């Protein structure tokens, strides 16, 4: 992204960042359903009409928060990947980075992977950024297959008709079978789910060490997709 070139553009970018920061604070204090442009304006000492020049509605602000959160968790996954390292190391590094981001941004994680906000429908703009994290996992599998290190997957094969045909081409120039897509989706869901369980306290009195249990889940899912875990 190019840096703003004029003083007005820089000022707008700075105020937009302030509004989003205030929205994240409100998200943590009151939840996404209570997000209010008017209360954000009061916190920042602005007129409501001024805030509406940056975000025309609550839904527009929610979309910006969702895009920001998906971008951050996607960047965490991508930055943790270690091209050239063993696939097991890459897989674990990405899983751990996603968990670390979630633990540091609990409310933002709940916004993108928790209960839907009543009355809000996410626009198409959120789809691309939402795919960055799971596509990082898919890239590890694709690279492992190219290197000849992907082991045969075991267990029931997913019926092709259960998967959207468009999903079989996840990465540019890299085609996955319907069963491989189903396994990737399953692994991604397990990652999202195990973090959600931890954040909401559902593992209390169940696990003695959340990190160890998380790593075990990551290894199990990696083996399920065909990575050479033992």
mmCIF file of C-alpha atoms in Angstrom:
data_model
loop_
_atom_site.group_PDB
_atom_site.id
_atom_site.type_symbol
_atom_site.label_atom_id
_atom_site.label_comp_id
_atom_site.label_asym_id
_atom_site.label_seq_id
_atom_site.Cartn_x
_atom_site.Cartn_y
_atom_site.Cartn_z
ATOM 1 C CA UNK A 1 0.000 0.000 0.000
ATOM 2 C CA UNK A 2 1.361 3.450 -0.962
ATOM 3 C CA UNK A 3 1.816 5.988 1.831
ATOM 4 C CA UNK A 4 -0.516 9.014 1.751
ATOM 5 C CA UNK A 5 1.091 11.784 -0.266
ATOM 6 C CA UNK A 6 -0.601 14.929 0.985
ATOM 7 C CA UNK A 7 -1.113 16.433 4.420
ATOM 8 C CA UNK A 8 -4.869 15.945 4.070
ATOM 9 C CA UNK A 9 -4.431 12.291 3.164
ATOM 10 C CA UNK A 10 -2.062 11.760 6.091
ATOM 11 C CA UNK A 11 -4.498 13.454 8.476
ATOM 12 C CA UNK A 12 -7.364 11.329 7.189
ATOM 13 C CA UNK A 13 -5.334 8.127 7.574
ATOM 14 C CA UNK A 14 -4.358 9.073 11.133
ATOM 15 C CA UNK A 15 -7.926 9.873 12.166
ATOM 16 C CA UNK A 16 -9.215 6.704 10.524
ATOM 17 C CA UNK A 17 -6.686 4.748 12.604
ATOM 18 C CA UNK A 18 -7.849 6.565 15.758
ATOM 19 C CA UNK A 19 -11.483 5.703 15.027
ATOM 20 C CA UNK A 20 -10.611 2.053 14.463
ATOM 21 C CA UNK A 21 -8.566 1.965 17.678
ATOM 22 C CA UNK A 22 -11.506 3.433 19.611
ATOM 23 C CA UNK A 23 -13.816 0.899 17.973
ATOM 24 C CA UNK A 24 -11.547 -1.931 19.105
ATOM 25 C CA UNK A 25 -11.619 -0.610 22.658
ATOM 26 C CA UNK A 26 -15.415 -0.471 22.521
ATOM 27 C CA UNK A 27 -15.453 -3.962 21.059
ATOM 28 C CA UNK A 28 -13.533 -5.210 24.097
ATOM 29 C CA UNK A 29 -15.680 -3.351 26.612
ATOM 30 C CA UNK A 30 -19.186 -3.803 25.203
ATOM 31 C CA UNK A 31 -19.076 -6.331 22.368
ATOM 32 C CA UNK A 32 -19.656 -6.020 18.649
ATOM 33 C CA UNK A 33 -23.443 -5.753 18.886
ATOM 34 C CA UNK A 34 -23.111 -2.539 20.921
ATOM 35 C CA UNK A 35 -20.651 -0.832 18.578
ATOM 36 C CA UNK A 36 -21.743 2.775 18.130
ATOM 37 C CA UNK A 37 -20.349 5.540 15.956
ATOM 38 C CA UNK A 38 -21.858 8.155 18.261
ATOM 39 C CA UNK A 39 -20.119 6.798 21.351
ATOM 40 C CA UNK A 40 -16.840 6.597 19.451
ATOM 41 C CA UNK A 41 -17.288 10.228 18.433
ATOM 42 C CA UNK A 42 -17.813 11.184 22.087
ATOM 43 C CA UNK A 43 -14.679 9.331 23.155
ATOM 44 C CA UNK A 44 -12.593 11.090 20.514
ATOM 45 C CA UNK A 45 -14.175 14.474 21.179
ATOM 46 C CA UNK A 46 -15.615 14.688 17.691
ATOM 47 C CA UNK A 47 -19.003 15.585 16.332
ATOM 48 C CA UNK A 48 -20.987 12.558 15.200
ATOM 49 C CA UNK A 49 -21.283 14.064 11.749
ATOM 50 C CA UNK A 50 -17.491 14.162 11.481
ATOM 51 C CA UNK A 51 -17.132 10.438 12.217
ATOM 52 C CA UNK A 52 -19.794 9.650 9.628
ATOM 53 C CA UNK A 53 -17.558 11.254 7.008
ATOM 54 C CA UNK A 54 -15.095 8.419 7.645
ATOM 55 C CA UNK A 55 -17.551 5.574 8.156
ATOM 56 C CA UNK A 56 -21.041 6.056 6.787
ATOM 57 C CA UNK A 57 -22.630 3.482 9.088
ATOM 58 C CA UNK A 58 -22.008 1.051 11.905
ATOM 59 C CA UNK A 59 -21.885 -1.776 9.377
ATOM 60 C CA UNK A 60 -19.198 0.009 7.396
ATOM 61 C CA UNK A 61 -17.146 0.373 10.576
ATOM 62 C CA UNK A 62 -17.720 -3.302 11.425
ATOM 63 C CA UNK A 63 -16.502 -4.266 7.968
ATOM 64 C CA UNK A 64 -13.340 -2.225 8.477
ATOM 65 C CA UNK A 65 -12.730 -3.935 11.833
ATOM 66 C CA UNK A 66 -13.311 -7.360 10.302
ATOM 67 C CA UNK A 67 -10.976 -6.644 7.389
ATOM 68 C CA UNK A 68 -8.357 -5.332 9.809
ATOM 69 C CA UNK A 69 -8.641 -8.422 12.017
ATOM 70 C CA UNK A 70 -8.508 -10.887 9.123
ATOM 71 C CA UNK A 71 -5.516 -8.992 7.739
ATOM 72 C CA UNK A 72 -3.656 -9.153 11.038
ATOM 73 C CA UNK A 73 -4.270 -12.858 11.631
ATOM 74 C CA UNK A 74 -3.400 -13.566 7.998
ATOM 75 C CA UNK A 75 -0.152 -11.634 8.309
ATOM 76 C CA UNK A 76 0.655 -13.481 11.537
ATOM 77 C CA UNK A 77 0.253 -16.797 9.706
ATOM 78 C CA UNK A 78 2.218 -15.706 6.637
ATOM 79 C CA UNK A 79 5.052 -14.153 8.630
ATOM 80 C CA UNK A 80 5.395 -17.303 10.745
ATOM 81 C CA UNK A 81 5.746 -19.583 7.734
ATOM 82 C CA UNK A 82 9.292 -20.717 7.096
ATOM 83 C CA UNK A 83 9.710 -21.605 3.400
ATOM 84 C CA UNK A 84 12.562 -24.060 3.057
ATOM 85 C CA UNK A 85 12.089 -25.496 6.531
ATOM 86 C CA UNK A 86 10.667 -28.951 7.175
ATOM 87 C CA UNK A 87 6.899 -29.025 6.562
ATOM 88 C CA UNK A 88 6.287 -30.066 10.174
ATOM 89 C CA UNK A 89 8.129 -26.961 11.416
ATOM 90 C CA UNK A 90 6.231 -24.704 9.036
ATOM 91 C CA UNK A 91 2.864 -26.168 10.039
ATOM 92 C CA UNK A 92 3.520 -25.854 13.772
ATOM 93 C CA UNK A 93 4.919 -22.336 13.395
ATOM 94 C CA UNK A 94 1.791 -21.144 11.591
ATOM 95 C CA UNK A 95 -0.591 -22.782 14.070
ATOM 96 C CA UNK A 96 1.301 -21.276 17.003
ATOM 97 C CA UNK A 97 1.355 -17.812 15.431
ATOM 98 C CA UNK A 98 -2.397 -17.878 14.862
ATOM 99 C CA UNK A 99 -2.951 -18.897 18.489
ATOM 100 C CA UNK A 100 -0.599 -16.178 19.762
ATOM 101 C CA UNK A 101 -2.465 -13.538 17.770
ATOM 102 C CA UNK A 102 -5.793 -14.803 19.079
ATOM 103 C CA UNK A 103 -4.632 -14.773 22.697
ATOM 104 C CA UNK A 104 -3.424 -11.199 22.258
ATOM 105 C CA UNK A 105 -6.581 -10.101 20.388
ATOM 106 C CA UNK A 106 -9.390 -12.092 21.979
ATOM 107 C CA UNK A 107 -12.222 -9.754 21.079
ATOM 108 C CA UNK A 108 -11.105 -9.361 17.487
ATOM 109 C CA UNK A 109 -10.874 -13.149 17.195
ATOM 110 C CA UNK A 110 -14.415 -13.422 18.516
ATOM 111 C CA UNK A 111 -15.524 -10.816 15.984
ATOM 112 C CA UNK A 112 -14.344 -12.871 12.998
ATOM 113 C CA UNK A 113 -14.859 -16.388 14.344
ATOM 114 C CA UNK A 114 -17.503 -15.991 17.023
ATOM 115 C CA UNK A 115 -21.220 -15.299 17.124
ATOM 116 C CA UNK A 116 -22.413 -13.282 14.084
ATOM 117 C CA UNK A 117 -23.410 -9.693 14.777
ATOM 118 C CA UNK A 118 -27.226 -9.437 14.605
ATOM 119 C CA UNK A 119 -28.369 -7.709 11.439
ATOM 120 C CA UNK A 120 -24.907 -7.534 9.894
ATOM 121 C CA UNK A 121 -24.051 -9.230 6.603
ATOM 122 C CA UNK A 122 -20.366 -9.239 5.706
ATOM 123 C CA UNK A 123 -19.727 -7.889 2.189
ATOM 124 C CA UNK A 124 -17.627 -9.581 -0.472
ATOM 125 C CA UNK A 125 -14.593 -7.460 0.455
ATOM 126 C CA UNK A 126 -14.006 -9.653 3.509
ATOM 127 C CA UNK A 127 -13.602 -12.893 1.532
ATOM 128 C CA UNK A 128 -10.091 -12.351 0.168
ATOM 129 C CA UNK A 129 -8.565 -11.300 3.493
ATOM 130 C CA UNK A 130 -10.386 -14.113 5.294
ATOM 131 C CA UNK A 131 -8.579 -16.622 3.087
ATOM 132 C CA UNK A 132 -5.032 -15.544 3.888
ATOM 133 C CA UNK A 133 -4.628 -17.684 6.999
ATOM 134 C CA UNK A 134 -6.123 -20.957 5.629
ATOM 135 C CA UNK A 135 -4.306 -20.465 2.322
ATOM 136 C CA UNK A 136 -1.034 -20.339 4.229
ATOM 137 C CA UNK A 137 -1.804 -23.840 5.507
ATOM 138 C CA UNK A 138 -2.738 -24.963 1.995
ATOM 139 C CA UNK A 139 0.552 -23.616 0.646
ATOM 140 C CA UNK A 140 2.508 -25.755 3.109
ATOM 141 C CA UNK A 141 0.640 -28.845 1.913
ATOM 142 C CA UNK A 142 1.192 -27.923 -1.744
ATOM 143 C CA UNK A 143 4.925 -27.402 -1.219
ATOM 144 C CA UNK A 144 5.211 -30.687 0.658
ATOM 145 C CA UNK A 145 3.512 -32.504 -2.206
ATOM 146 C CA UNK A 146 5.873 -30.906 -4.744
ATOM 147 C CA UNK A 147 8.845 -32.086 -2.706
ATOM 148 C CA UNK A 148 7.454 -35.619 -2.678
ATOM 149 C CA UNK A 149 7.093 -35.701 1.112
ATOM 150 C CA UNK A 150 3.308 -35.779 1.396
ATOM 151 C CA UNK A 151 2.205 -39.114 2.826
ATOM 152 C CA UNK A 152 -0.996 -40.861 1.692
ATOM 153 C CA UNK A 153 -3.948 -39.575 3.696
ATOM 154 C CA UNK A 154 -5.929 -42.185 5.601
ATOM 155 C CA UNK A 155 -9.556 -42.389 6.639
ATOM 156 C CA UNK A 156 -12.808 -41.910 4.709
ATOM 157 C CA UNK A 157 -12.616 -40.026 1.432
ATOM 158 C CA UNK A 158 -14.851 -36.967 1.101
ATOM 159 C CA UNK A 159 -17.441 -37.273 -1.716
ATOM 160 C CA UNK A 160 -16.515 -34.784 -4.483
ATOM 161 C CA UNK A 161 -20.075 -33.423 -4.578
ATOM 162 C CA UNK A 162 -19.688 -32.213 -0.991
ATOM 163 C CA UNK A 163 -17.106 -29.602 -2.024
ATOM 164 C CA UNK A 164 -17.613 -26.469 -4.104
ATOM 165 C CA UNK A 165 -15.793 -27.180 -7.409
ATOM 166 C CA UNK A 166 -14.246 -23.696 -7.296
ATOM 167 C CA UNK A 167 -12.467 -24.657 -4.084
ATOM 168 C CA UNK A 168 -10.354 -27.338 -5.761
ATOM 169 C CA UNK A 169 -8.114 -24.574 -7.148
ATOM 170 C CA UNK A 170 -7.020 -22.875 -3.945
ATOM 171 C CA UNK A 171 -3.646 -21.529 -5.000
ATOM 172 C CA UNK A 172 -2.671 -20.112 -8.357
ATOM 173 C CA UNK A 173 -1.466 -22.975 -10.502
ATOM 174 C CA UNK A 174 -2.005 -25.561 -7.747
ATOM 175 C CA UNK A 175 -5.027 -27.860 -7.936
ATOM 176 C CA UNK A 176 -6.321 -29.877 -4.994
ATOM 177 C CA UNK A 177 -8.729 -32.789 -5.118
ATOM 178 C CA UNK A 178 -12.095 -32.498 -3.411
ATOM 179 C CA UNK A 179 -10.843 -34.821 -0.675
ATOM 180 C CA UNK A 180 -7.720 -32.694 -0.122
ATOM 181 C CA UNK A 181 -9.860 -29.558 0.092
ATOM 182 C CA UNK A 182 -12.134 -31.260 2.611
ATOM 183 C CA UNK A 183 -9.123 -32.248 4.721
ATOM 184 C CA UNK A 184 -7.735 -28.708 4.557
ATOM 185 C CA UNK A 185 -11.101 -27.280 5.597
ATOM 186 C CA UNK A 186 -11.269 -29.787 8.434
ATOM 187 C CA UNK A 187 -7.786 -28.818 9.659
ATOM 188 C CA UNK A 188 -8.599 -25.113 9.434
ATOM 189 C CA UNK A 189 -11.810 -25.678 11.382
ATOM 190 C CA UNK A 190 -9.935 -27.600 14.062
ATOM 191 C CA UNK A 191 -7.448 -24.731 14.369
ATOM 192 C CA UNK A 192 -10.209 -22.136 14.681
ATOM 193 C CA UNK A 193 -12.216 -24.357 17.008
ATOM 194 C CA UNK A 194 -9.477 -25.339 19.457
ATOM 195 C CA UNK A 195 -8.507 -21.684 19.864
ATOM 196 C CA UNK A 196 -12.141 -20.732 20.421
ATOM 197 C CA UNK A 197 -12.471 -23.424 23.073
ATOM 198 C CA UNK A 198 -9.418 -22.092 24.860
ATOM 199 C CA UNK A 199 -10.480 -18.438 24.667
ATOM 200 C CA UNK A 200 -13.942 -19.209 26.020
ATOM 201 C CA UNK A 201 -12.643 -21.327 28.887
ATOM 202 C CA UNK A 202 -14.018 -24.631 27.624
ATOM 203 C CA UNK A 203 -10.705 -26.381 28.260
ATOM 204 C CA UNK A 204 -10.648 -25.396 31.937
ATOM 205 C CA UNK A 205 -10.165 -28.495 34.123
ATOM 206 C CA UNK A 206 -9.774 -30.530 30.931
ATOM 207 C CA UNK A 207 -6.200 -29.772 29.885
ATOM 208 C CA UNK A 208 -3.271 -29.384 32.267
ATOM 209 C CA UNK A 209 -1.208 -27.510 29.670
ATOM 210 C CA UNK A 210 -3.103 -25.710 26.898
ATOM 211 C CA UNK A 211 0.035 -25.152 24.817
ATOM 212 C CA UNK A 212 1.001 -28.810 24.818
ATOM 213 C CA UNK A 213 -2.534 -29.873 23.965
ATOM 214 C CA UNK A 214 -2.645 -27.289 21.180
ATOM 215 C CA UNK A 215 0.634 -28.560 19.700
ATOM 216 C CA UNK A 216 -0.678 -32.124 19.857
ATOM 217 C CA UNK A 217 -3.798 -31.031 17.955
ATOM 218 C CA UNK A 218 -1.626 -29.291 15.352
ATOM 219 C CA UNK A 219 0.495 -32.400 14.839
ATOM 220 C CA UNK A 220 -2.562 -34.641 14.642
ATOM 221 C CA UNK A 221 -4.164 -32.436 11.997
ATOM 222 C CA UNK A 222 -0.895 -32.181 10.094
ATOM 223 C CA UNK A 223 -0.661 -35.962 9.948
ATOM 224 C CA UNK A 224 -4.317 -36.103 8.859
ATOM 225 C CA UNK A 225 -3.586 -33.890 5.858
ATOM 226 C CA UNK A 226 -0.519 -35.974 4.917
ATOM 227 C CA UNK A 227 2.390 -34.077 6.447
ATOM 228 C CA UNK A 228 5.190 -36.359 7.705
ATOM 229 C CA UNK A 229 4.446 -36.116 11.420
ATOM 230 C CA UNK A 230 5.212 -39.131 13.608
#
